[in-house]
Coordinates of C-alpha atoms in Angstrom, one line a residue:
Chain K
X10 CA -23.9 -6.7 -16.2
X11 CA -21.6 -9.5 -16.8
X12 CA -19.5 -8.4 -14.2
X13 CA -21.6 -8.4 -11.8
X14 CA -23.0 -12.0 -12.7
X15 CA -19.8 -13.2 -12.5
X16 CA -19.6 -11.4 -9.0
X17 CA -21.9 -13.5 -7.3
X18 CA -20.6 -16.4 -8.4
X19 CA -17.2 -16.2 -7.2
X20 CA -19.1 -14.6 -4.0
X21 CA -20.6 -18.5 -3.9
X22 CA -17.3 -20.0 -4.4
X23 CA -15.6 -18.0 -1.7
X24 CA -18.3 -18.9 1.1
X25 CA -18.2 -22.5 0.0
X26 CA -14.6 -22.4 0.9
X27 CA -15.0 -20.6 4.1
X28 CA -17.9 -23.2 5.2
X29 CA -15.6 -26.2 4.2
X30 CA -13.9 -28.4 7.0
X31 CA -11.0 -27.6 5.7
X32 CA -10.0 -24.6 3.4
X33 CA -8.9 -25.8 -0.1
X34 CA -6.5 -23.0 -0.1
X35 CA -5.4 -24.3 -4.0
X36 CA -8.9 -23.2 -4.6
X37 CA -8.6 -20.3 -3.5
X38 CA -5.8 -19.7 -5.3
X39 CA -7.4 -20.6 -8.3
X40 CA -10.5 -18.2 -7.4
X41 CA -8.4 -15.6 -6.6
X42 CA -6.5 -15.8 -10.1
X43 CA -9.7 -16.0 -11.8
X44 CA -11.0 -13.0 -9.9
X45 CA -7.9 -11.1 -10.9
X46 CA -8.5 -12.2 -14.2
X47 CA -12.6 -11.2 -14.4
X48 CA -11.4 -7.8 -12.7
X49 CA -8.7 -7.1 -15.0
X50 CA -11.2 -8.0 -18.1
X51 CA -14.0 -5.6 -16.8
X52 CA -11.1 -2.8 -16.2
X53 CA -10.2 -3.2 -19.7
X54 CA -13.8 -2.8 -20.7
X55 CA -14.6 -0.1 -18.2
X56 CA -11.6 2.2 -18.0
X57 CA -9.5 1.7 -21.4
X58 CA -7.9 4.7 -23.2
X59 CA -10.1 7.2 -24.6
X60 CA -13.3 6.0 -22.4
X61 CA -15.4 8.9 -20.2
X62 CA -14.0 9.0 -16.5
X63 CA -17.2 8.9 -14.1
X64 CA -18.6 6.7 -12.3
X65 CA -18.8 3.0 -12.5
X66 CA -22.3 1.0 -11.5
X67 CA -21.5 -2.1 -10.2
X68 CA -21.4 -2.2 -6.2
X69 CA -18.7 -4.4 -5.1
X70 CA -15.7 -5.4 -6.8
X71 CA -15.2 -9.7 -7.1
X72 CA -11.6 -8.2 -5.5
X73 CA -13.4 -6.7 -2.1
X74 CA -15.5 -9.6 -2.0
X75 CA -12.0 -11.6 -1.5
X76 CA -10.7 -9.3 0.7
X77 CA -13.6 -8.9 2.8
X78 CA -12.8 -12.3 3.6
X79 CA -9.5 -12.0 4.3
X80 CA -10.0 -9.4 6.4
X81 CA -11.5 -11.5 9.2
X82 CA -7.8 -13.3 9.7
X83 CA -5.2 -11.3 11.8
X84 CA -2.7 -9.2 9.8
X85 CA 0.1 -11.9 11.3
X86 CA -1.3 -15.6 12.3
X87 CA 0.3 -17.7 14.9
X88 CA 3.9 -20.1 13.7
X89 CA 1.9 -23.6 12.2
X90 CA 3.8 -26.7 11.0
X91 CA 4.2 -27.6 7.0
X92 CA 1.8 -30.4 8.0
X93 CA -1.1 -27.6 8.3
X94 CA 0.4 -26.3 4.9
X95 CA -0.1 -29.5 3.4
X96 CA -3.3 -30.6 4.6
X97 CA -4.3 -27.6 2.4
X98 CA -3.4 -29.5 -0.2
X99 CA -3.8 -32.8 -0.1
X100 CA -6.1 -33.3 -3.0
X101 CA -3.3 -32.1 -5.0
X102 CA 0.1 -34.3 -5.3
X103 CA 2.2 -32.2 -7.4
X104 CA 1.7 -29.4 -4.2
X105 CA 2.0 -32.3 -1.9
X106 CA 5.7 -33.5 -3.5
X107 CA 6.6 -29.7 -3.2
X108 CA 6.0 -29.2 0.2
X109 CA 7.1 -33.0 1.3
X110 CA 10.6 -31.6 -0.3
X111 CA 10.4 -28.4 1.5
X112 CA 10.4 -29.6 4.9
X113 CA 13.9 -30.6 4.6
X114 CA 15.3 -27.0 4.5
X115 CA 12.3 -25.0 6.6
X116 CA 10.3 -26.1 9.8
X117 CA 6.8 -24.2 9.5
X118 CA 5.3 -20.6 8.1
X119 CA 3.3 -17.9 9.5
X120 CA 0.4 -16.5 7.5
X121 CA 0.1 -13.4 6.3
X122 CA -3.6 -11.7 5.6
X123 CA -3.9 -11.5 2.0
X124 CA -4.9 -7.8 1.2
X125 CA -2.2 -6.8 -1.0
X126 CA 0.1 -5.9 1.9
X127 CA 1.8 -8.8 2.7
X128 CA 5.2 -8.7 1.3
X129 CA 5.8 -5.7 3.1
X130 CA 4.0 -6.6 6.5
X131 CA 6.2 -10.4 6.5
X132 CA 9.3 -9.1 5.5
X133 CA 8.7 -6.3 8.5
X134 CA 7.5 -8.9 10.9
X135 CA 10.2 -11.8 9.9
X136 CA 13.1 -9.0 10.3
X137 CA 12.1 -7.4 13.3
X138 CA 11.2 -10.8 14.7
X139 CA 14.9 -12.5 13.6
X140 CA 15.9 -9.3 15.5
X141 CA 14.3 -10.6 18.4
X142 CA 14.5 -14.5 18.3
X143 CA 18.7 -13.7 18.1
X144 CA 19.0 -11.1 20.6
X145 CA 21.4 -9.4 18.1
X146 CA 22.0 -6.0 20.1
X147 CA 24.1 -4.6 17.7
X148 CA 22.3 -5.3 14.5
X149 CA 19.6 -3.8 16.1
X150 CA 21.6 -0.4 16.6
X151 CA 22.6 -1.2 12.6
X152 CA 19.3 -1.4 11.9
X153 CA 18.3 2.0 13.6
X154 CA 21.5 3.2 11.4
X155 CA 19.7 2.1 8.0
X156 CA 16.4 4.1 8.9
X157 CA 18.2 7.3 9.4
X158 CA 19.9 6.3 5.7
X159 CA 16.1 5.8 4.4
X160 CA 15.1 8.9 6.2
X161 CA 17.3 10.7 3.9
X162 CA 16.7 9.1 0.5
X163 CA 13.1 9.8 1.3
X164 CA 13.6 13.5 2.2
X165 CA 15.7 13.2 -1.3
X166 CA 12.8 11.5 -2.9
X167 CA 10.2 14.4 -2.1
X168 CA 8.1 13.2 0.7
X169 CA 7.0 15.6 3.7
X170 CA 8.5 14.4 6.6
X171 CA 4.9 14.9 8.4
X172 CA 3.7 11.6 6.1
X173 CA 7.3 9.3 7.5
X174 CA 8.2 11.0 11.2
X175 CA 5.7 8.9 13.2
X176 CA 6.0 5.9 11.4
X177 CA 9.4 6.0 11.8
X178 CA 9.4 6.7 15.0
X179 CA 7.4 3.9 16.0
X180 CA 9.2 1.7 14.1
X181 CA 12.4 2.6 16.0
X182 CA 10.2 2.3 18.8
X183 CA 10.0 -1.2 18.8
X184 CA 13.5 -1.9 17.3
X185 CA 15.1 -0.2 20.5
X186 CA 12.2 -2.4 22.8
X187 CA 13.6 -5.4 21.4
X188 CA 17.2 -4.0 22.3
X189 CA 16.6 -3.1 26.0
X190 CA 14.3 -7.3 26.0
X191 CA 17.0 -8.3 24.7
X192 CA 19.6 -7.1 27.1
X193 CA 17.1 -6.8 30.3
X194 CA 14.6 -9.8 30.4
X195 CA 11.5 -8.8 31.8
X196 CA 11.2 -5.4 30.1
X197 CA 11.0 -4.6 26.5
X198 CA 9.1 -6.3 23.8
X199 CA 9.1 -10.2 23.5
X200 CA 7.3 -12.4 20.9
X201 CA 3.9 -11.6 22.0
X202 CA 4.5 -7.9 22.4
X203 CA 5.5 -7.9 18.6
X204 CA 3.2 -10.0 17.4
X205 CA 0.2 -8.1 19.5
X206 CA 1.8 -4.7 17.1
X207 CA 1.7 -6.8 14.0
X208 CA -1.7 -7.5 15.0
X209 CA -3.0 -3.7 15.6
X210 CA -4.4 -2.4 12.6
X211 CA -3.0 1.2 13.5
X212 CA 1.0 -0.1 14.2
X213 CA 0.7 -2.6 12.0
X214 CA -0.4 -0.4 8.9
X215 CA 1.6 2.3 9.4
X216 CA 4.3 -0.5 9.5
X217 CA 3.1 -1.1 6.3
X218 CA 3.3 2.2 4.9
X219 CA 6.5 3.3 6.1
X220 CA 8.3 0.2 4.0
X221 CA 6.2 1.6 1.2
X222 CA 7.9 5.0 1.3
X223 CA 11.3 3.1 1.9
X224 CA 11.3 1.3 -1.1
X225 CA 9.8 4.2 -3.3
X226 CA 12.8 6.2 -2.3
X227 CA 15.1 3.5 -3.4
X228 CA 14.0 3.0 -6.0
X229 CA 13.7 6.8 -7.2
X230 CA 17.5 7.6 -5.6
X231 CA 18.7 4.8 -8.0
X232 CA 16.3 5.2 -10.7
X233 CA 19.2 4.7 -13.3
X234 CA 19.5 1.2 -12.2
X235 CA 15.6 0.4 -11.7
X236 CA 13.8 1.9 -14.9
X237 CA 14.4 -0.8 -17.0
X238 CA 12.8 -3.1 -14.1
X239 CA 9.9 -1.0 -14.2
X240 CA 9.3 -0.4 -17.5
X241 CA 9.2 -4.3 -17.4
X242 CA 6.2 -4.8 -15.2
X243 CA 4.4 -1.6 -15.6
X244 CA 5.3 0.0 -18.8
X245 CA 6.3 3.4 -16.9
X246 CA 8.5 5.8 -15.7
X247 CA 10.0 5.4 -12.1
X248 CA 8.0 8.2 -10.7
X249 CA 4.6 6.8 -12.1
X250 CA 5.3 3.1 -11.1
X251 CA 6.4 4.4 -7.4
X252 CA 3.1 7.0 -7.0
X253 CA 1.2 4.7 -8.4
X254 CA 2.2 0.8 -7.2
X255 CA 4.7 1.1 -4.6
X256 CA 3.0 3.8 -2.4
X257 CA -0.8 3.5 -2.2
X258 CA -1.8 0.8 0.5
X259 CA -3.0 -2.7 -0.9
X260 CA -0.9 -2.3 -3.9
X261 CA 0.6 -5.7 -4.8
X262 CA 4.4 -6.2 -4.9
X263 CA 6.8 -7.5 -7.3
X264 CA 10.5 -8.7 -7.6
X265 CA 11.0 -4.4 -8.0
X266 CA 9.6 -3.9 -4.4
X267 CA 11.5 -7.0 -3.6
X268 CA 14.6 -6.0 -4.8
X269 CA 14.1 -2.6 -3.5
X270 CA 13.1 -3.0 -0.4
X271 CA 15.9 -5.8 0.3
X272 CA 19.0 -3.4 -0.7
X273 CA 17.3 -0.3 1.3
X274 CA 17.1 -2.3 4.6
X275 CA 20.8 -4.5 3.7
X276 CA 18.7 -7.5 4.4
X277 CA 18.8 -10.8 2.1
X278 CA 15.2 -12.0 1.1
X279 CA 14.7 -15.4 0.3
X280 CA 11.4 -16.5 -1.7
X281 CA 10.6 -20.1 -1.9
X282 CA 7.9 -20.1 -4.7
X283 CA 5.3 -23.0 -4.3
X284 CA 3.3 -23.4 -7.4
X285 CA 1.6 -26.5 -9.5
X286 CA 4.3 -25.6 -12.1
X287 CA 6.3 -28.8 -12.7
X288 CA 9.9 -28.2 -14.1
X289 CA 10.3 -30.7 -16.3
X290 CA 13.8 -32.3 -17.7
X291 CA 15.3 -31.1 -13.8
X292 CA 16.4 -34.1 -12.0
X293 CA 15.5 -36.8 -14.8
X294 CA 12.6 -37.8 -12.6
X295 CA 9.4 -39.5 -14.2
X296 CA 7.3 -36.7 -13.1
X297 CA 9.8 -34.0 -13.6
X298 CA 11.3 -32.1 -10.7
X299 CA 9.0 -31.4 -7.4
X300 CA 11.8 -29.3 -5.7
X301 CA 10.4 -25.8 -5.4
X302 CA 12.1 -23.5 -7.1
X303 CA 14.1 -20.1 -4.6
X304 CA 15.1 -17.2 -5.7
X305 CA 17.2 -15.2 -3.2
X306 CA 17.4 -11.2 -3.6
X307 CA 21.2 -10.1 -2.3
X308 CA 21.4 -6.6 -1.0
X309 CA 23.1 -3.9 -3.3
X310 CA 26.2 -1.7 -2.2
X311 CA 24.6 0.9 -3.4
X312 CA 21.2 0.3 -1.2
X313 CA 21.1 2.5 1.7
X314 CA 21.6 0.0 4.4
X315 CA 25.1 -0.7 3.0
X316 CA 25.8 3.0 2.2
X317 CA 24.6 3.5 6.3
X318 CA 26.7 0.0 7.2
X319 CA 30.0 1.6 5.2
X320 CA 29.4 4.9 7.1
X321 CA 29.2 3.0 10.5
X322 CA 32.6 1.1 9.4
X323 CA 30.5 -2.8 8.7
X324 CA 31.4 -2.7 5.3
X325 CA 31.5 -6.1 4.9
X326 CA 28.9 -9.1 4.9
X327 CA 29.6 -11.0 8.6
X328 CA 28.3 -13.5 7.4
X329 CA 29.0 -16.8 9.1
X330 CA 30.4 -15.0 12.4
X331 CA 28.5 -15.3 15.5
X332 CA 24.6 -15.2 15.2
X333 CA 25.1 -13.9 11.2
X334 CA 23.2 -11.1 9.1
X335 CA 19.7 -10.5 9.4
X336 CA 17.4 -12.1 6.9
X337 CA 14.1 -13.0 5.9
X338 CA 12.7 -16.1 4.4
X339 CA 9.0 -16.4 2.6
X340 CA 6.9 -18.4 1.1
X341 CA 5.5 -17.3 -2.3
X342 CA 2.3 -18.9 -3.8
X343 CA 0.9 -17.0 -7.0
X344 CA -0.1 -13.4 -5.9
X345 CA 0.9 -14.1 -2.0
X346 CA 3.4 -14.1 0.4
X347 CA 3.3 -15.9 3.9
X348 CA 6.7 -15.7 6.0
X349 CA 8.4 -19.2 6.2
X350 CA 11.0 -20.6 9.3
X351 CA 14.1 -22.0 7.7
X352 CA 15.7 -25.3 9.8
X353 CA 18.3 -24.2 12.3
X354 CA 21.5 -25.6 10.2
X355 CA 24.0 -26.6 13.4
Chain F
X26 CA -14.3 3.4 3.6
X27 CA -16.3 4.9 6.1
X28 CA -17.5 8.3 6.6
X29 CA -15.6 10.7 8.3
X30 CA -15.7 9.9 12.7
X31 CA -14.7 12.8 14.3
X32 CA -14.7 10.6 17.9
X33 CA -12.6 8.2 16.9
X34 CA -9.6 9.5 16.0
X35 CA -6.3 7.4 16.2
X36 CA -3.4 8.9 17.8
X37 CA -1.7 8.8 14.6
X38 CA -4.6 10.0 12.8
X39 CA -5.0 13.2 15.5
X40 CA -1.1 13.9 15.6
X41 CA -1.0 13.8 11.8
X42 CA -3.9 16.3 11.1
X43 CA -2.7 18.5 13.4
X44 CA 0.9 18.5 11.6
X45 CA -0.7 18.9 8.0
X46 CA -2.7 21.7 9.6
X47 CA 0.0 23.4 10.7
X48 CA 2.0 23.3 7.5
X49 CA -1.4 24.2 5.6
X50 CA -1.6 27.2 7.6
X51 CA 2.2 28.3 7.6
X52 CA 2.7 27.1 3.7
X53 CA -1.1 27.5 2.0
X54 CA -1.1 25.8 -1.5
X55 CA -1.0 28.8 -4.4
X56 CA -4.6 30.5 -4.1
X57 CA -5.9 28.6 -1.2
X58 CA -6.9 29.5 2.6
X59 CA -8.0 27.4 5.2
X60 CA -11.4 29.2 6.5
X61 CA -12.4 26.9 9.6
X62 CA -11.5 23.6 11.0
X63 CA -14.1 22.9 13.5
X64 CA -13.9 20.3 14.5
X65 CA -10.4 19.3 13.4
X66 CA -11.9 16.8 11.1
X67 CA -13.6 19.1 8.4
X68 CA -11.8 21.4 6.7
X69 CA -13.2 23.8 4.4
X70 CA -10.8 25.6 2.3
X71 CA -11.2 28.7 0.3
X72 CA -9.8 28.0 -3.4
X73 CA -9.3 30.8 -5.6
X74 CA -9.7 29.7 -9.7
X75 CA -6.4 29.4 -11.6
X76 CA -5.3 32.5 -13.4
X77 CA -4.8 31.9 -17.1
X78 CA -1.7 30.9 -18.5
X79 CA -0.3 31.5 -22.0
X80 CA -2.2 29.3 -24.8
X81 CA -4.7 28.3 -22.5
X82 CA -8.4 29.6 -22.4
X83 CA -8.7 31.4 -19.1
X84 CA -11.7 29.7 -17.6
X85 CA -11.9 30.1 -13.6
X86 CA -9.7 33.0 -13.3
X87 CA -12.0 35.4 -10.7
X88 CA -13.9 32.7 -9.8
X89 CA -14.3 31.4 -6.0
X90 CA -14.9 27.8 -4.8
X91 CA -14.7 26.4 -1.3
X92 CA -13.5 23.0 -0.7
X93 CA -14.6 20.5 2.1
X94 CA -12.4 18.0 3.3
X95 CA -13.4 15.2 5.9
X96 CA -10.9 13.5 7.4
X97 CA -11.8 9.5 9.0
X98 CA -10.5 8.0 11.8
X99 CA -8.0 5.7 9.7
X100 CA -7.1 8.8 7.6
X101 CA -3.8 8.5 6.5
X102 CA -4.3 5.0 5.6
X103 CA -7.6 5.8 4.1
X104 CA -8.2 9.1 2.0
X105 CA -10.0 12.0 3.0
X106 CA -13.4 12.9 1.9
X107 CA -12.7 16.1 -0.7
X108 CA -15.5 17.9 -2.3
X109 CA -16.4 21.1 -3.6
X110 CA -18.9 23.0 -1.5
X111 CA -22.2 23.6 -3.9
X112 CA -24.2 25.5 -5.2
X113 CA -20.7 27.3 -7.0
X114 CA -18.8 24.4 -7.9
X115 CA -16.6 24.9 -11.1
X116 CA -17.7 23.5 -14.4
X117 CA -15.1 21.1 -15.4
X118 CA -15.9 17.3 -17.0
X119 CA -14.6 16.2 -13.8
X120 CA -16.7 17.7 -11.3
X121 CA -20.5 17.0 -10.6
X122 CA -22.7 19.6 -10.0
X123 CA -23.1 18.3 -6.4
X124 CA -19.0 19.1 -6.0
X125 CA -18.1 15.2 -6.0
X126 CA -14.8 15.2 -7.8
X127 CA -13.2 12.3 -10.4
X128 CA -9.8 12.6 -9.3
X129 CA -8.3 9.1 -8.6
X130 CA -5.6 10.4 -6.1
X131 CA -9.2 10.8 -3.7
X132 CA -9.9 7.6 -3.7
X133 CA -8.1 3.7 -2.7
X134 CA -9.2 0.4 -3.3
X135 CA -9.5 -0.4 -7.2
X136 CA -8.1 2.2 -9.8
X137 CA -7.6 4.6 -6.8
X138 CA -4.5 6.7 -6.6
X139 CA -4.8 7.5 -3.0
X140 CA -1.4 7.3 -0.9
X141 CA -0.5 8.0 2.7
X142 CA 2.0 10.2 0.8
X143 CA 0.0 12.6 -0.3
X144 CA -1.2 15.4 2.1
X145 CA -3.8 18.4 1.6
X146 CA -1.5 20.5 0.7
X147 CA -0.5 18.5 -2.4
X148 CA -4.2 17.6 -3.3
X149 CA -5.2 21.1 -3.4
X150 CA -2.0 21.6 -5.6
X151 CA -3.7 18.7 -7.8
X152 CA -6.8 20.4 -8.3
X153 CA -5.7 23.6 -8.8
X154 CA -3.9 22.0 -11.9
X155 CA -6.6 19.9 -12.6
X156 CA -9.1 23.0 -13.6
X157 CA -6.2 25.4 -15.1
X158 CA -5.6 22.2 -17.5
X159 CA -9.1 22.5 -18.5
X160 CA -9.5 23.5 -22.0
X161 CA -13.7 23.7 -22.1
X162 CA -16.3 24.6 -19.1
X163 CA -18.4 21.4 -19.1
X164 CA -20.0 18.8 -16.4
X165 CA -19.5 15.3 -16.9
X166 CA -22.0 13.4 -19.1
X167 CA -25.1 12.2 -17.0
X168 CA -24.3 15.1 -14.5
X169 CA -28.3 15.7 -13.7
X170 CA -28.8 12.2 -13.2
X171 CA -25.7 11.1 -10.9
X172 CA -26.4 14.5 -9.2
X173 CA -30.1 13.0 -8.6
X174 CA -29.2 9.2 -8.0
X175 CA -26.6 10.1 -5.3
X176 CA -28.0 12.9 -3.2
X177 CA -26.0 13.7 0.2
X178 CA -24.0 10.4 -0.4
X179 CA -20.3 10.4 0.1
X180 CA -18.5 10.3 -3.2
X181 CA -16.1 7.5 -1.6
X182 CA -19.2 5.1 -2.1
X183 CA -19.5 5.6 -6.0
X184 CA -17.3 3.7 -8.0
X185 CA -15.6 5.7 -10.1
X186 CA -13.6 5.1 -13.7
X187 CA -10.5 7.1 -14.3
X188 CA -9.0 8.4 -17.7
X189 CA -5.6 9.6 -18.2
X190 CA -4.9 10.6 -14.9
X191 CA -3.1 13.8 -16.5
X192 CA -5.6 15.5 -17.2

């Protein structure tokens, strides 16, 4: 009962949003945290050890009412400045200082629809789309390379092939129509092509799903080196935490997944985090340090990207030579990920 | 979490079924058949009970349950419909007289332990373990009434509670 009271009141909150001019995304944020919070209280209640498995009474979750709403934004939304970001804010300075210091290392973002996929679906779209923007013929062939590598840690890692082959395959798909845009204007897939995929539920969830498996079977072929990781944000083994919270769909993600998924694909990730959280005693200011704090995940030798790059002979980074590495940057705000456009250093 | 579309199909959804068909039919779980799959999107499967084991009770051993499984149009990325077929469902604190099942790998959103990663094959391997783990023949508390409350509904619209998902 009191779940559902509370329900309908964060179903209140989230259509007041919606109807304002403009979307207090901080609120949101908060509504969204409290939601998770109500949700994980009821849970508690509901499904602790010990209590009867059947069924539960209450209709809608306060986390599908969120989603629901959610789900009315495309998968991948259109490049916007920080200025959009920050008009977001406004009512709030600490977020406004954070984003007023951002904008001197990254020129806009791209949202990302909130429904527990989206560090998969931005890191996807940002590489494939760095891919494209740098017409990088032969990372895309080293790309195709580090699938083939994940291929085999997934066979390794127990899955059917029937549940990876067409995902795979149309992820290669577009990887080699990117190749022949790139080399043949006119013909292959261009920015609207890829973002039209990003924006099919079908492509774009399957996508989804395939970086899923990819990162399960990273994390299982090096389980040595990941169990402590896990036990320290699920408090279970590596097959458990990877059936449970790495493969289904809408499953959130973690610096694990992150870490994962950055040393099976031999692609940096960059997170900016953008939170109310003031560091104090950084910088000496009055108000403590507004500088958002990054934390970049480095690709592992012993990921299977760089086990696929060492087979191919590109052992080492490249970094710095002609267009550079692959790499994806994102913005982080508590429970979300959007994809963010770093500043073009010259 | 719609109910199962047999029209509208995706591509991937069609090409997919027909592969985890094939490999049903090749590779059957232990003690299962496939008796029809018309149309391609409702399978019922013939699912022998577990024989007993050492230092278990031997419950369903003889016994002979059909499974239906309905397939939707988003199916991978959404889980199948899997129930078993009344009247002769087996008596097991998980499983309603109507056949609805509380297994969470049959269900996503919340608590659910549905992944594209899972197949048929492997949830008819799952429930075959699920009822030769089964130490006494009993329905679920409030059997009668859900049973009553629910009538032809699809199971995927109750909200279920999981326990240990061993057992």
């Amino acid at each position: 009962m009191a779940d559902s009271a509370s329900g309908s009141a964060v179903a209140a909150a989230v259509a007041d949003g919606a109807a304002a001019a403009a979307a207090a995304a901080a609120e949101a944020a908060a509504v969204a945290e409290e939601v998770r919070a109500v949700a994980a209280a009821a849970d508690a209640e509901a499904g602790g050890p010990g209590v009867f498995s059947g069924e539960r009474l209450d209709d809608m979750t306060n986390i599908d009412i969120v989603r629901e709403e959610e789900a009315k934004k495309p998968y991948v939304g259109d490049k916007e400045t920080l200025e959009s970001l920050m008009q977001d804010y406004r009512a709030y300075p600490v977020f406004v200082a954070k984003i007023r210091s951002l904008a001197s290392r990254y020129g806009g973002i791209r949202r990302v629809r909130s429904d527990g996929n989206c560090f998969f679906r931005a890191t996807a779209f940002g590489l494939l789309e760095w891919l494209l923007v740098n017409e990088a013929d032969s990372e895309c062939q080293n790309f195709l390379r580090t699938l083939e590598a994940c291929k085999d840690r997934m066979v390794g890692a127990g899955f059917d092939p029937l549940v990876f082959e067409d995902a795979l395959d149309m992820l290669a798909g577009m990887v080699n129509a990117i190749c022949v845009g790139a080399s043949v204007p006119g013909q292959g897939a261009d920015a609207s092509t890829l973002l039209a995929n990003f924006r099919d539920d079908t492509v774009s969830n399957m996508v989804v799903m395939l970086l899923r498996f990819i990162t399960s079977a990273e994390i299982q072929a090096r389980q040595d080196h990941f169990a402590p990781f896990v036990l320290g944000v699920a408090d279970t083994d590596v097959q458990t935490f990877c059936r449970r919270f790495v493969e289904p769909m809408a499953e959130e993600s973690d610096h694990v997944h992150a870490q994962a998924l950055c040393d099976a694909l031999r692609v940096p990730i960059t997170v900016v985090y953008l939170d109310s959280h003031e560091r104090s005693g950084v910088g000496g200011g009055a108000g403590g340090s507004t500088e958002c704090e990054v934390h970049r995940f480095e690709p592992s030798d012993e990921g299977a990207g760089s086990i696929a790059a060492a087979a191919a002979g590109d052992g080492g980074g490249g970094a710095g030579t002609g267009r550079g590495r692959p790499s994806v940057h994102l913005l982080y705000r508590p429970g979300h990920y959007d994809i963010s456009y770093p500043k073009l250093i010259a | 979490m719609s109910a199962a579309a047999p029209s509208a199909l995706t591509p991937v959804a069609a090409r997919r079924i027909q592969s985890e068909l094939r490999d049903f039919t090749r590779n059957p779980p232990d003690g299962c058949r496939l008796e029809t799959f018309e149309p391609i999107t409702t399978w019922i499967i013939h699912m022998d009970g577990p024989e007993a084991t050492p230092g278990m009770p031997n419950l369903y051993e003889g016994e002979k349950f059909r499974l239906q499984v309905k397939f939707t149009e988003r199916y991978p990325l959404e889980p199948p419909e899997v129930v078993f077929v009344p009247p002769h469902t087996p008596a097991h604190p998980h499983v309603y007289s109507n056949g609805h099942i509380c297994l969470d790998i049959l269900y996503d959103g919340q608590n659910g332990g549905w992944s594209p990663a899972l197949t048929i094959n492997k949830v008819c391997l799952s429930l075959r373990s699920m009822l030769a783990s089964n130490t006494e023949k009993a329905r679920p508390p409030g059997d009668a009434d859900y049973c009553s409350r629910v009538g032809m509904r699809s199971p995927k619209y109750t909200r279920w509670v999981f326990e240990d998902d061993r057992v």
